[in-house]
Amino acid sequence: MSTTTDTSRDAESGAPRDGDAGSDLGAAGSQLSTAPKEEISFPSLGPIGWVRWFWRQLTSMRVALLLLFLLSIGAIPGSLIPQTSIDPVKVDTFKADHPSLGGIYDKLGMFHVYSSVWFSAIYLLLFISLIGCIVPRTWQFVGQLRGRPPGAPRRLTRLPAYATWRTEAEPEAVLDAAQRLLKKRRFRVHRAGTAVASEKGYLRELGNLVFHVALIVMLVAFAVGSLWKSEGGKLITEGDGFANNLTQYDDFKSGPFYDPDAMEPFGFTLNSFDATYERTGPERGTPRTFRANVTYYTGADGTEHRTKIEVNEPLDIAGSRVYLLSHGYAPQVKVKDGRGKVVYDGAVPFLTQDPKNFTSTGVVKVPAAQTKDGKRNQLGFQGFFVPTFGGKGSGSMFSTFPALDYPVLTLTAYHGDLGLDSGLSQSVYQLDQKHLKQYKVKDRKLAQMMLPGETMKLPNGDGSITFTGVKTWASFKITHQPGNGLALTGAVAALLGLAASLFVQRRRVWVRAEPGPDGTTVVEIAGLGRSESARLPEELADLAAALTPDAPVAPDAEPGDAPGPDAPAPGEAEAPGEAATPDEAAPAGPEDPAQPTDSADPADPSEGARA
């Protein structure tokens, strides 16, 4: 047996008939959907049409989210690949180690991501998208503020909050009282016909706009801070100073648009450093006071001022901030060469290896030393310093307390070529021993523990080094972040706008007063909120209670029990298909186009919540 399906087709052409919705399945297929047949035609877009289409796509929410996602993805290479603006030495090293990949990265702008063309394009498109979205909403909001609240709908019983009663007061008196009451409650009020329309809660939309504008302000602030920022570190020994000059920094990095020639002139001197520690108990050695006492000035001929810098209490100076990071010790040494001449006399900062008890290491470099015969003989010393020596009798160097209770310095002496003449940069905290020889005495390497005031003599009359005392050093970070104030303003505005958009409810209240068929006045009060909230019925009940003294309930009716204006008068028969309503006896006020205003069925007074 074979089965065939006969599809309805045109008798002449054999094509499916136009009226058959399911021509492929015959009559059965045509019953699967009742949707009308749509014929879509795409009009041709001219240049202006394409511009409008592109603008609408750019200012849509989905495109804004896509651009924000692309911006976050584009920022990843900036944190993984060395950046020229931060560390050009690392960039050169990367190119040397990966010549092929380095060339590709260079063409794509991966070594300067945040100033590259593609990253800037994403950033600018995101700004345009946000601004293009906010500006129309702002004008729409301004238009709403300048307009009047919409008139009352015909059937107030359809609203989610509703109350009605009858009163012997005149309709005009009721409306006047309602208008005064709503104005007192800070509603925007408009009277039209037999109803008073009011609206409140515009702060919600204003907060929403402020929140989005604040986000743009914060993005601008972050962009300014990233492009024009600068940050550097400086280690300063007691008695020494710092001037805001590029050559004065130990390390420095800045944004791509920062101009080092435009540095503000300021400086400061570290007069002393105060540090105290817990001496007893389980918290022995815990820091109690870290304070740098400084003298600072601004301008080329600025007046000097004294102040203190503590942890989390930076010094604000000339648009920059000076933070206290750490501190340590700098042993003071005096070095004489083979001629008996003092070739070095000063404090040498030692870096802390033990942050709890301040066991430190450092080097002393003396490039100007000579032998007793006048020959060049550069000296180098590798040292360990402990503020409170705890290795007595063991030969070990370790500290048992961070304060200067028992300072000991151990030095190992070298001589030869320090490598300073090669032209290559060299760390002041490391000793290049490639071309150095260690001093020996009777085939034993020369190393000596010294207390303040003690001296270590070098073999062959090459000189001596004396441990003369100890100073304190402090490490500072100097930052210039121009967008901080703008970012703080945007953050505060965003929080305020978000709070307003979350906690303020936009709502409308209408009060209608019309003569009833029994000679009394029918009062209706209804409310509508932008979102469902339990506060709206409560607020409506409070308004109804406040209006009752001016519109007291008629003696023969109870509040909420009297029939609404859509119900027939007592003792009056309702004709089939008709309902005697005030809408038929008096002209209706303006309708709210956003709400249903009429229906084929009479309004039921039970619809909506009664206050």
Coordinates of C-alpha atoms in Angstrom, one line a residue:
M1 CA 0.0 0.0 0.0
S2 CA 1.3 3.5 -0.8
T3 CA 0.2 6.7 0.7
T4 CA 0.3 10.1 -1.0
T5 CA -0.3 13.6 0.2
D6 CA -2.1 15.9 -2.1
T7 CA -1.0 19.5 -1.5
S8 CA -3.4 22.2 -2.7
R9 CA -1.8 23.8 -5.7
D10 CA -2.8 26.3 -8.3
A11 CA -4.6 24.6 -11.2
E12 CA -2.4 26.3 -13.9
S13 CA 1.1 26.7 -12.4
G14 CA 1.0 23.8 -9.9
A15 CA 2.4 26.1 -7.2
P16 CA 0.9 26.2 -3.7
R17 CA -2.0 28.5 -3.4
D18 CA -1.3 31.8 -1.6
G19 CA -4.0 31.2 1.0
D20 CA -2.6 27.9 2.2
A21 CA -0.5 28.6 5.3
G22 CA 0.7 25.0 5.4
S23 CA 1.0 24.2 1.7
D24 CA 3.6 21.5 2.3
L25 CA 1.3 19.6 4.7
G26 CA -2.0 20.3 3.0
A27 CA -5.1 21.2 5.0
A28 CA -3.7 19.6 8.2
G29 CA -0.6 21.8 8.2
S30 CA -2.7 25.0 7.6
Q31 CA -4.3 24.4 11.1
L32 CA -1.1 24.4 13.0
S33 CA -1.0 28.2 13.4
T34 CA -3.5 31.0 13.3
A35 CA -0.8 33.6 12.9
P36 CA -1.4 35.9 9.8
K37 CA 1.0 35.6 6.9
E38 CA 3.6 38.3 7.1
E39 CA 5.3 39.8 4.1
I40 CA 8.5 41.5 5.1
S41 CA 10.1 44.0 2.9
F42 CA 13.4 45.7 3.7
P43 CA 13.5 49.3 2.5
S44 CA 16.7 50.5 1.0
L45 CA 18.8 52.6 3.3
G46 CA 20.4 55.7 2.1
P47 CA 23.5 57.3 3.7
I48 CA 21.5 59.0 6.4
G49 CA 19.6 55.8 7.1
W50 CA 22.8 53.8 7.6
V51 CA 24.1 56.5 9.9
R52 CA 21.0 56.3 12.0
W53 CA 21.1 52.5 12.1
F54 CA 24.7 52.5 13.1
W55 CA 24.0 55.1 15.9
R56 CA 21.1 53.1 17.2
Q57 CA 23.3 49.9 17.3
L58 CA 26.2 51.8 19.0
T59 CA 23.9 53.2 21.7
S60 CA 22.2 50.0 22.5
M61 CA 22.7 48.1 25.7
R62 CA 24.1 44.9 24.1
V63 CA 26.8 46.9 22.2
A64 CA 27.8 48.7 25.4
L65 CA 28.1 45.4 27.2
L66 CA 30.1 44.0 24.3
L67 CA 32.5 47.0 24.3
L68 CA 32.9 46.7 28.1
F69 CA 33.8 43.0 27.6
L70 CA 36.3 43.8 24.8
L71 CA 37.9 46.5 27.0
S72 CA 38.4 44.0 29.8
I73 CA 39.9 41.4 27.4
G74 CA 42.1 44.1 25.8
A75 CA 43.6 45.0 29.2
I76 CA 44.9 41.5 29.8
P77 CA 48.0 41.8 27.5
G78 CA 48.9 45.0 29.4
S79 CA 49.4 43.0 32.6
L80 CA 51.1 40.0 31.0
I81 CA 53.4 41.6 28.4
P82 CA 56.2 44.1 29.5
Q83 CA 55.1 47.7 28.8
T84 CA 57.4 50.4 27.5
S85 CA 56.0 53.0 29.8
I86 CA 56.7 50.9 32.9
D87 CA 59.9 49.0 32.2
P88 CA 61.6 49.7 28.8
V89 CA 64.5 47.4 29.8
K90 CA 62.2 44.4 30.1
V91 CA 60.7 45.2 26.7
D92 CA 64.2 45.3 25.1
T93 CA 65.1 42.0 26.9
F94 CA 61.8 40.4 25.6
K95 CA 62.5 41.5 22.1
A96 CA 66.0 40.1 22.3
D97 CA 64.9 36.8 23.7
H98 CA 61.9 36.4 21.3
P99 CA 62.8 38.3 18.0
S100 CA 59.9 36.9 15.9
L101 CA 57.2 37.2 18.6
G102 CA 58.6 40.6 19.7
G103 CA 58.2 41.9 16.1
I104 CA 54.6 40.8 16.0
Y105 CA 53.8 42.3 19.4
D106 CA 55.4 45.5 18.3
K107 CA 53.3 45.8 15.2
L108 CA 50.1 45.0 17.2
G109 CA 51.0 47.6 19.9
M110 CA 51.3 45.0 22.7
F111 CA 54.2 46.8 24.3
H112 CA 52.1 50.0 24.8
V113 CA 48.6 48.5 25.1
Y114 CA 46.9 51.4 26.9
S115 CA 48.0 53.9 24.3
S116 CA 47.5 51.7 21.3
V117 CA 45.1 52.6 18.5
W118 CA 42.8 49.5 19.0
F119 CA 42.6 49.9 22.8
S120 CA 41.8 53.7 22.4
A121 CA 39.2 52.9 19.8
I122 CA 37.4 50.5 22.2
Y123 CA 37.6 53.0 25.0
L124 CA 36.3 55.8 22.9
L125 CA 33.4 53.8 21.4
L126 CA 32.4 52.7 25.0
F127 CA 32.3 56.4 26.0
I128 CA 30.3 57.4 23.0
S129 CA 27.9 54.4 23.6
L130 CA 27.3 55.4 27.2
I131 CA 26.9 59.1 26.4
G132 CA 24.6 58.4 23.5
C133 CA 22.4 56.3 25.8
I134 CA 22.3 58.8 28.6
V135 CA 21.7 62.1 26.8
P136 CA 18.3 61.1 25.2
R137 CA 17.2 59.7 28.6
T138 CA 18.2 63.0 30.2
W139 CA 16.2 65.1 27.8
Q140 CA 13.2 62.7 28.2
F141 CA 13.5 63.2 32.0
V142 CA 13.6 66.9 31.7
G143 CA 10.5 66.8 29.5
Q144 CA 8.7 64.8 32.2
L145 CA 9.7 67.3 34.8
R146 CA 8.3 70.2 32.7
G147 CA 5.1 68.3 31.9
R148 CA 2.0 67.7 34.1
P149 CA 1.0 64.5 35.8
P150 CA -1.4 62.5 33.6
G151 CA -5.1 62.8 34.1
A152 CA -7.1 60.2 36.0
P153 CA -8.1 57.0 34.2
R154 CA -11.8 56.4 33.6
R155 CA -12.0 53.4 35.9
L156 CA -9.9 53.9 39.0
T157 CA -11.1 50.5 40.3
R158 CA -8.6 48.8 38.0
L159 CA -5.6 50.3 39.8
P160 CA -3.7 48.2 42.3
A161 CA -4.5 50.5 45.3
Y162 CA -8.0 52.0 45.5
A163 CA -10.5 53.4 48.1
T164 CA -13.9 55.1 47.9
W165 CA -16.5 56.5 50.2
R166 CA -19.5 58.9 50.1
T167 CA -19.4 62.3 51.8
E168 CA -21.8 65.2 52.3
A169 CA -19.0 67.7 51.4
E170 CA -19.2 69.5 48.1
P171 CA -17.0 68.1 45.2
E172 CA -15.1 71.3 44.8
A173 CA -14.3 71.4 48.5
V174 CA -13.1 67.8 48.4
L175 CA -10.9 68.5 45.4
D176 CA -9.4 71.7 47.0
A177 CA -8.6 69.7 50.2
A178 CA -7.1 66.9 48.2
Q179 CA -4.9 69.4 46.2
R180 CA -3.7 71.0 49.4
L181 CA -3.0 67.7 51.0
L182 CA -1.0 66.3 48.1
K183 CA 1.1 69.5 47.7
K184 CA 1.9 69.2 51.4
R185 CA 3.1 65.7 50.9
R186 CA 5.4 67.1 48.1
F187 CA 3.5 65.6 45.2
R188 CA 3.4 67.4 41.9
V189 CA -0.3 68.2 41.5
H190 CA -2.5 69.0 38.4
R191 CA -6.2 69.5 38.6
A192 CA -8.3 68.5 35.6
G193 CA -12.1 68.4 35.6
T194 CA -13.5 66.4 38.5
A195 CA -10.1 64.8 39.5
V196 CA -6.8 65.8 41.0
A197 CA -3.7 64.1 39.4
S198 CA -0.4 64.0 41.3
E199 CA 2.9 62.3 40.9
K200 CA 5.9 61.8 43.2
G201 CA 9.3 59.9 43.1
Y202 CA 11.1 61.6 40.2
L203 CA 14.2 61.2 42.4
R204 CA 14.3 57.6 41.3
E205 CA 14.9 58.4 37.7
L206 CA 17.3 61.2 38.6
G207 CA 19.3 58.7 40.7
N208 CA 19.4 56.3 37.8
L209 CA 20.8 59.0 35.5
V210 CA 23.2 60.2 38.2
F211 CA 24.5 56.6 38.6
H212 CA 25.2 56.2 34.9
V213 CA 26.8 59.6 34.6
A214 CA 28.9 58.9 37.7
L215 CA 30.2 55.7 36.0
I216 CA 31.4 57.8 33.0
V217 CA 33.0 60.2 35.4
M218 CA 34.8 57.3 37.1
L219 CA 36.0 55.9 33.8
V220 CA 37.3 59.3 32.8
A221 CA 39.1 59.6 36.1
F222 CA 40.7 56.2 35.7
A223 CA 41.8 57.1 32.2
V224 CA 43.3 60.4 33.4
G225 CA 45.0 58.6 36.3
S226 CA 46.5 55.9 34.0
L227 CA 47.7 58.2 31.3
W228 CA 49.1 61.0 33.3
K229 CA 50.2 59.2 36.5
S230 CA 53.8 58.9 37.9
E231 CA 55.2 56.8 40.7
G232 CA 58.7 56.4 42.0
G233 CA 60.6 55.2 45.1
K234 CA 63.4 56.7 47.1
L235 CA 65.5 55.4 50.0
I236 CA 66.8 58.3 52.2
T237 CA 69.3 58.1 55.1
E238 CA 69.0 60.4 58.1
G239 CA 70.3 63.8 57.2
D240 CA 69.9 63.3 53.4
G241 CA 67.2 64.8 51.2
F242 CA 65.2 64.4 48.0
A243 CA 64.2 66.8 45.2
N244 CA 61.5 66.0 42.7
N245 CA 63.7 65.3 39.8
L246 CA 63.8 62.3 37.5
T247 CA 67.5 61.7 38.4
Q248 CA 66.7 61.6 42.1
Y249 CA 64.4 58.5 42.0
D250 CA 65.8 55.0 42.7
D251 CA 63.0 53.7 40.4
F252 CA 60.4 55.5 38.4
K253 CA 57.4 54.7 36.2
S254 CA 54.8 56.8 34.6
G255 CA 51.8 56.9 32.2
P256 CA 52.3 57.4 28.5
F257 CA 51.3 61.0 28.5
Y258 CA 53.2 62.1 31.6
D259 CA 55.8 64.8 30.9
P260 CA 58.9 64.6 33.2
D261 CA 59.8 68.1 32.3
A262 CA 56.6 69.3 34.0
M263 CA 57.4 68.0 37.4
E264 CA 56.4 70.2 40.2
P265 CA 59.4 71.6 42.2
F266 CA 59.3 70.3 45.8
G267 CA 61.6 68.3 48.1
F268 CA 62.1 67.2 51.6
T269 CA 64.8 66.1 54.1
L270 CA 64.7 63.2 56.5
N271 CA 65.7 64.8 59.8
S272 CA 65.2 61.7 62.0
F273 CA 63.3 58.5 62.2
D274 CA 61.4 57.3 65.3
A275 CA 60.8 53.6 65.8
T276 CA 59.7 51.9 69.0
Y277 CA 58.9 48.3 69.7
E278 CA 57.2 46.2 72.4
R279 CA 59.9 45.0 74.8
T280 CA 58.1 42.4 76.9
G281 CA 55.4 39.8 76.6
P282 CA 54.2 37.6 73.8
E283 CA 54.3 40.6 71.4
R284 CA 57.9 41.4 72.0
G285 CA 59.4 43.1 69.0
T286 CA 56.1 44.3 67.6
P287 CA 56.4 47.8 66.1
R288 CA 54.6 50.5 68.1
T289 CA 55.9 53.7 66.4
F290 CA 57.1 54.3 62.8
R291 CA 57.5 58.0 62.2
A292 CA 59.7 60.0 59.8
N293 CA 60.4 63.6 60.8
V294 CA 60.9 65.6 57.7
T295 CA 61.4 69.2 56.6
Y296 CA 59.7 69.9 53.2
Y297 CA 59.4 72.8 50.8
T298 CA 57.5 73.6 47.6
G299 CA 58.6 75.8 44.8
A300 CA 62.1 76.8 43.8
D301 CA 62.4 79.2 46.8
G302 CA 59.7 77.8 49.0
T303 CA 59.5 78.2 52.7
E304 CA 60.5 75.1 54.7
H305 CA 58.0 73.4 57.0
R306 CA 58.4 70.6 59.5
T307 CA 56.0 67.7 59.6
K308 CA 55.9 63.9 60.1
I309 CA 55.1 61.1 57.8
E310 CA 53.6 57.9 59.2
V311 CA 52.2 54.7 57.8
N312 CA 48.9 55.4 56.1
E313 CA 49.4 59.1 56.8
P314 CA 51.1 60.5 53.7
L315 CA 52.4 63.9 53.0
D316 CA 50.4 65.9 50.4
I317 CA 52.7 68.2 48.6
A318 CA 52.4 70.0 45.2
G319 CA 49.7 67.6 43.9
S320 CA 51.7 64.5 44.9
R321 CA 51.7 62.2 47.9
V322 CA 54.7 60.9 49.8
Y323 CA 54.1 57.5 51.5
L324 CA 56.3 55.9 54.1
L325 CA 57.0 52.3 53.1
S326 CA 59.7 50.9 55.3
H327 CA 62.9 51.6 57.3
G328 CA 66.2 50.0 58.1
Y329 CA 69.7 50.7 59.3
A330 CA 72.7 52.3 57.6
P331 CA 76.1 51.6 59.3
Q332 CA 78.5 54.5 59.2
V333 CA 82.0 53.6 58.1
K334 CA 85.3 55.5 57.5
V335 CA 87.7 54.0 54.9
K336 CA 91.4 54.9 54.5
D337 CA 93.5 53.6 51.7
G338 CA 97.2 52.7 51.6
R339 CA 98.3 56.3 51.6
G340 CA 96.4 56.9 54.9
K341 CA 93.9 59.2 53.1
V342 CA 90.2 59.0 53.9
V343 CA 88.6 57.9 50.7
Y344 CA 85.1 57.2 52.1
D345 CA 83.2 58.4 55.2
G346 CA 79.5 58.0 55.4
A347 CA 76.5 55.8 56.0
V348 CA 75.7 52.9 53.8
P349 CA 72.1 51.6 53.7
F350 CA 71.8 47.9 54.4
L351 CA 68.7 46.0 53.1
T352 CA 66.7 44.1 55.6
Q353 CA 66.7 40.3 55.3
D354 CA 64.7 39.6 58.4
P355 CA 61.7 42.0 58.7
K356 CA 61.1 41.0 62.3
N357 CA 64.6 41.6 63.9
F358 CA 66.2 43.5 61.0
T359 CA 69.2 41.3 60.2
S360 CA 70.5 43.2 57.1
T361 CA 73.1 42.9 54.3
G362 CA 74.9 45.5 52.2
V363 CA 78.1 46.4 50.5
V364 CA 80.6 49.2 50.7
K365 CA 82.3 50.3 47.4
V366 CA 85.4 52.5 47.4
P367 CA 86.5 53.2 43.8
A368 CA 89.0 56.0 44.7
A369 CA 91.4 53.9 46.9
Q370 CA 95.0 53.5 46.1
T371 CA 97.9 51.4 47.5
K372 CA 100.7 52.9 49.5
D373 CA 102.7 53.1 46.2
G374 CA 100.0 55.2 44.6
K375 CA 98.6 52.4 42.4
R376 CA 94.9 52.1 41.8
N377 CA 93.4 49.5 44.2
Q378 CA 89.6 49.7 44.4
L379 CA 88.1 48.3 47.6
G380 CA 84.9 46.4 48.2
F381 CA 83.3 45.1 51.4
Q382 CA 80.5 42.6 51.8
G383 CA 78.7 43.1 55.1
F384 CA 76.1 41.8 57.5
F385 CA 74.6 44.0 60.2
V386 CA 72.5 43.1 63.2
P387 CA 70.9 45.8 65.5
T388 CA 70.9 43.3 68.5
F389 CA 73.6 40.7 68.2
G390 CA 72.5 37.2 69.4
G391 CA 75.2 35.0 68.1
K392 CA 77.8 35.5 70.8
G393 CA 80.1 32.5 71.1
S394 CA 78.7 30.8 68.0
G395 CA 80.2 32.9 65.3
S396 CA 76.8 33.4 63.6
M397 CA 75.3 36.7 62.7
F398 CA 71.6 37.1 63.6
S399 CA 69.5 39.6 65.5
T400 CA 67.2 39.0 68.4
F401 CA 65.5 42.4 68.6
P402 CA 64.9 45.1 66.0
A403 CA 66.1 48.1 68.1
L404 CA 69.8 49.2 68.3
D405 CA 70.6 47.4 71.6
Y406 CA 73.8 45.6 70.6
P407 CA 74.8 46.6 67.0
V408 CA 77.4 44.4 65.3
L409 CA 78.8 44.8 61.8
T410 CA 80.7 41.9 60.0
L411 CA 82.7 42.8 56.9
T412 CA 84.5 40.7 54.3
A413 CA 87.2 42.7 52.3
Y414 CA 87.9 42.5 48.6
H415 CA 90.2 44.5 46.3
G416 CA 90.7 44.8 42.5
D417 CA 88.3 46.2 39.9
L418 CA 84.7 46.9 41.0
G419 CA 83.6 47.1 37.3
L420 CA 82.3 50.6 37.6
D421 CA 84.2 51.8 34.6
S422 CA 82.5 49.4 32.2
G423 CA 79.6 51.8 31.6
L424 CA 77.0 49.3 32.6
S425 CA 74.5 50.1 35.4
Q426 CA 75.2 48.3 38.7
S427 CA 73.2 47.8 41.8
V428 CA 74.5 49.7 44.9
Y429 CA 73.4 46.8 47.0
Q430 CA 75.4 44.1 45.2
L431 CA 79.1 43.5 44.8
D432 CA 80.4 42.2 41.5
Q433 CA 83.2 39.9 42.4
K434 CA 84.2 38.9 38.9
H435 CA 87.4 41.0 38.9
L436 CA 87.9 41.2 42.7
K437 CA 90.1 39.2 45.0
Q438 CA 89.4 38.5 48.6
Y439 CA 92.0 39.6 51.2
K440 CA 93.6 36.8 53.0
V441 CA 95.7 36.6 56.2
K442 CA 97.8 33.5 56.6
D443 CA 95.7 31.7 53.9
R444 CA 92.5 32.6 55.8
K445 CA 89.9 34.9 54.2
L446 CA 89.7 38.3 55.9
A447 CA 86.4 38.8 57.7
Q448 CA 85.8 40.6 61.0
M449 CA 83.0 41.3 63.5
M450 CA 83.1 44.9 64.7
L451 CA 81.4 46.9 67.3
P452 CA 81.0 50.7 66.9
G453 CA 84.4 52.3 67.1
E454 CA 86.4 49.2 66.1
T455 CA 88.7 49.1 63.0
M456 CA 89.6 46.3 60.6
K457 CA 93.1 46.7 59.1
L458 CA 93.8 45.5 55.5
P459 CA 96.8 43.4 54.7
N460 CA 99.9 44.8 52.9
G461 CA 99.2 48.2 54.3
D462 CA 96.3 48.8 51.9
G463 CA 94.4 50.7 54.4
S464 CA 91.6 50.2 57.0
I465 CA 87.9 50.5 57.6
T466 CA 86.3 51.7 60.9
F467 CA 82.8 51.2 62.1
T468 CA 81.9 54.6 63.4
G469 CA 78.1 54.4 64.2
V470 CA 74.7 53.7 62.9
K471 CA 72.0 55.8 61.2
T472 CA 68.5 55.0 60.1
W473 CA 67.1 55.0 56.6
A474 CA 63.5 55.2 55.4
S475 CA 62.0 54.3 52.1
F476 CA 59.4 56.5 50.5
K477 CA 57.0 56.2 47.5
I478 CA 56.1 59.5 45.7
T479 CA 53.0 59.2 43.6
H480 CA 51.2 61.7 41.3
Q481 CA 47.6 60.5 40.5
P482 CA 45.7 63.4 38.9
G483 CA 42.4 61.6 38.7
N484 CA 41.9 60.7 42.4
G485 CA 39.6 63.6 43.3
L486 CA 37.5 63.0 40.2
A487 CA 37.2 59.3 40.9
L488 CA 36.2 59.9 44.5
T489 CA 33.5 62.4 43.3
G490 CA 32.2 59.8 40.8
A491 CA 32.2 57.0 43.4
V492 CA 30.2 59.1 45.9
A493 CA 27.7 60.2 43.2
A494 CA 27.3 56.6 42.0
L495 CA 26.4 55.4 45.5
L496 CA 24.0 58.3 46.0
G497 CA 22.4 57.7 42.6
L498 CA 22.1 53.9 43.2
A499 CA 20.5 54.5 46.6
A500 CA 17.9 56.8 45.1
S501 CA 17.1 54.4 42.3
L502 CA 16.7 51.5 44.7
F503 CA 14.8 53.0 47.6
V504 CA 12.7 55.8 46.0
Q505 CA 9.5 54.6 44.4
R506 CA 7.8 56.6 41.6
R507 CA 4.1 56.6 42.0
R508 CA 0.9 58.5 40.9
V509 CA -2.2 59.2 43.0
W510 CA -5.5 60.4 41.7
V511 CA -8.5 61.8 43.7
R512 CA -11.9 62.1 42.0
A513 CA -14.9 63.7 43.6
E514 CA -18.3 63.7 41.7
P515 CA -21.9 64.1 42.7
G516 CA -23.6 60.8 43.4
P517 CA -27.1 59.8 42.4
D518 CA -28.3 60.1 46.0
G519 CA -27.2 63.7 46.4
T520 CA -23.9 62.9 48.2
T521 CA -20.4 63.2 46.8
V522 CA -18.6 60.1 45.7
V523 CA -14.9 60.3 46.6
E524 CA -12.4 57.9 44.8
I525 CA -8.7 57.7 45.5
A526 CA -6.4 55.4 43.7
G527 CA -2.6 54.9 43.3
L528 CA -0.3 53.3 40.8
G529 CA 3.4 52.6 41.3
R530 CA 6.1 52.0 38.8
S531 CA 6.8 48.7 40.5
E532 CA 4.8 46.6 42.9
S533 CA 5.3 47.7 46.5
A534 CA 3.5 47.1 49.7
R535 CA 4.1 50.8 50.6
L536 CA 1.7 52.1 48.0
P537 CA -1.5 50.8 49.6
E538 CA -0.2 52.0 53.0
E539 CA 0.5 55.4 51.6
L540 CA -2.9 55.6 49.9
A541 CA -4.6 54.6 53.2
D542 CA -2.7 57.4 55.0
L543 CA -3.8 59.9 52.3
A544 CA -7.4 58.8 52.6
A545 CA -7.3 59.1 56.4
A546 CA -5.8 62.6 56.1
L547 CA -8.5 63.6 53.6
T548 CA -11.3 62.3 55.8
P549 CA -11.6 65.4 58.1
D550 CA -12.4 67.6 55.0
A551 CA -14.6 64.9 53.4
P552 CA -16.2 63.0 56.3
V553 CA -18.0 59.7 55.6
A554 CA -21.7 60.2 55.1
P555 CA -23.8 58.8 58.1
D556 CA -25.5 56.1 56.0
A557 CA -22.2 54.6 54.6
E558 CA -18.9 53.2 55.9
P559 CA -15.5 53.8 54.3
G560 CA -14.8 51.1 51.7
D561 CA -18.4 49.7 51.8
A562 CA -20.1 52.3 49.8
P563 CA -20.7 51.4 46.1
G564 CA -18.4 52.9 43.6
P565 CA -19.4 55.3 40.9
D566 CA -19.9 52.4 38.5
A567 CA -22.6 50.8 40.7
P568 CA -26.3 51.8 40.5
A569 CA -27.8 54.1 43.1
P570 CA -29.8 52.5 46.0
G571 CA -33.3 51.6 45.0
E572 CA -32.5 52.0 41.3
A573 CA -32.8 49.1 38.9
E574 CA -30.0 48.6 36.4
A575 CA -31.2 48.1 32.9
P576 CA -30.0 45.1 31.0
G577 CA -26.6 45.8 29.4
E578 CA -26.4 49.2 31.1
A579 CA -24.8 50.7 34.1
A580 CA -25.5 54.1 35.5
T581 CA -22.1 55.6 36.0
P582 CA -20.7 59.1 36.5
D583 CA -18.7 58.5 33.3
E584 CA -21.9 58.7 31.4
A585 CA -23.2 61.7 33.3
A586 CA -20.1 63.9 33.3
P587 CA -17.1 64.2 30.9
A588 CA -14.1 62.0 31.8
G589 CA -10.7 63.5 32.5
P590 CA -7.6 62.8 30.4
E591 CA -6.6 59.2 30.2
D592 CA -3.3 57.7 31.0
P593 CA -2.2 56.1 27.8
A594 CA 0.0 53.6 29.7
Q595 CA -3.0 52.2 31.5
P596 CA -6.2 50.4 30.3
T597 CA -9.0 52.9 30.2
D598 CA -12.0 51.0 29.1
S599 CA -13.4 47.6 28.8
A600 CA -16.4 45.8 27.3
D601 CA -17.5 44.8 30.8
P602 CA -18.6 47.2 33.5
A603 CA -15.9 47.9 36.1
D604 CA -16.1 45.8 39.2
P605 CA -15.5 47.8 42.4
S606 CA -13.8 44.7 43.9
E607 CA -10.9 45.0 41.4
G608 CA -7.7 46.3 42.9
A609 CA -6.7 46.5 46.5
R610 CA -8.8 48.6 48.8
A611 CA -6.8 50.7 51.3

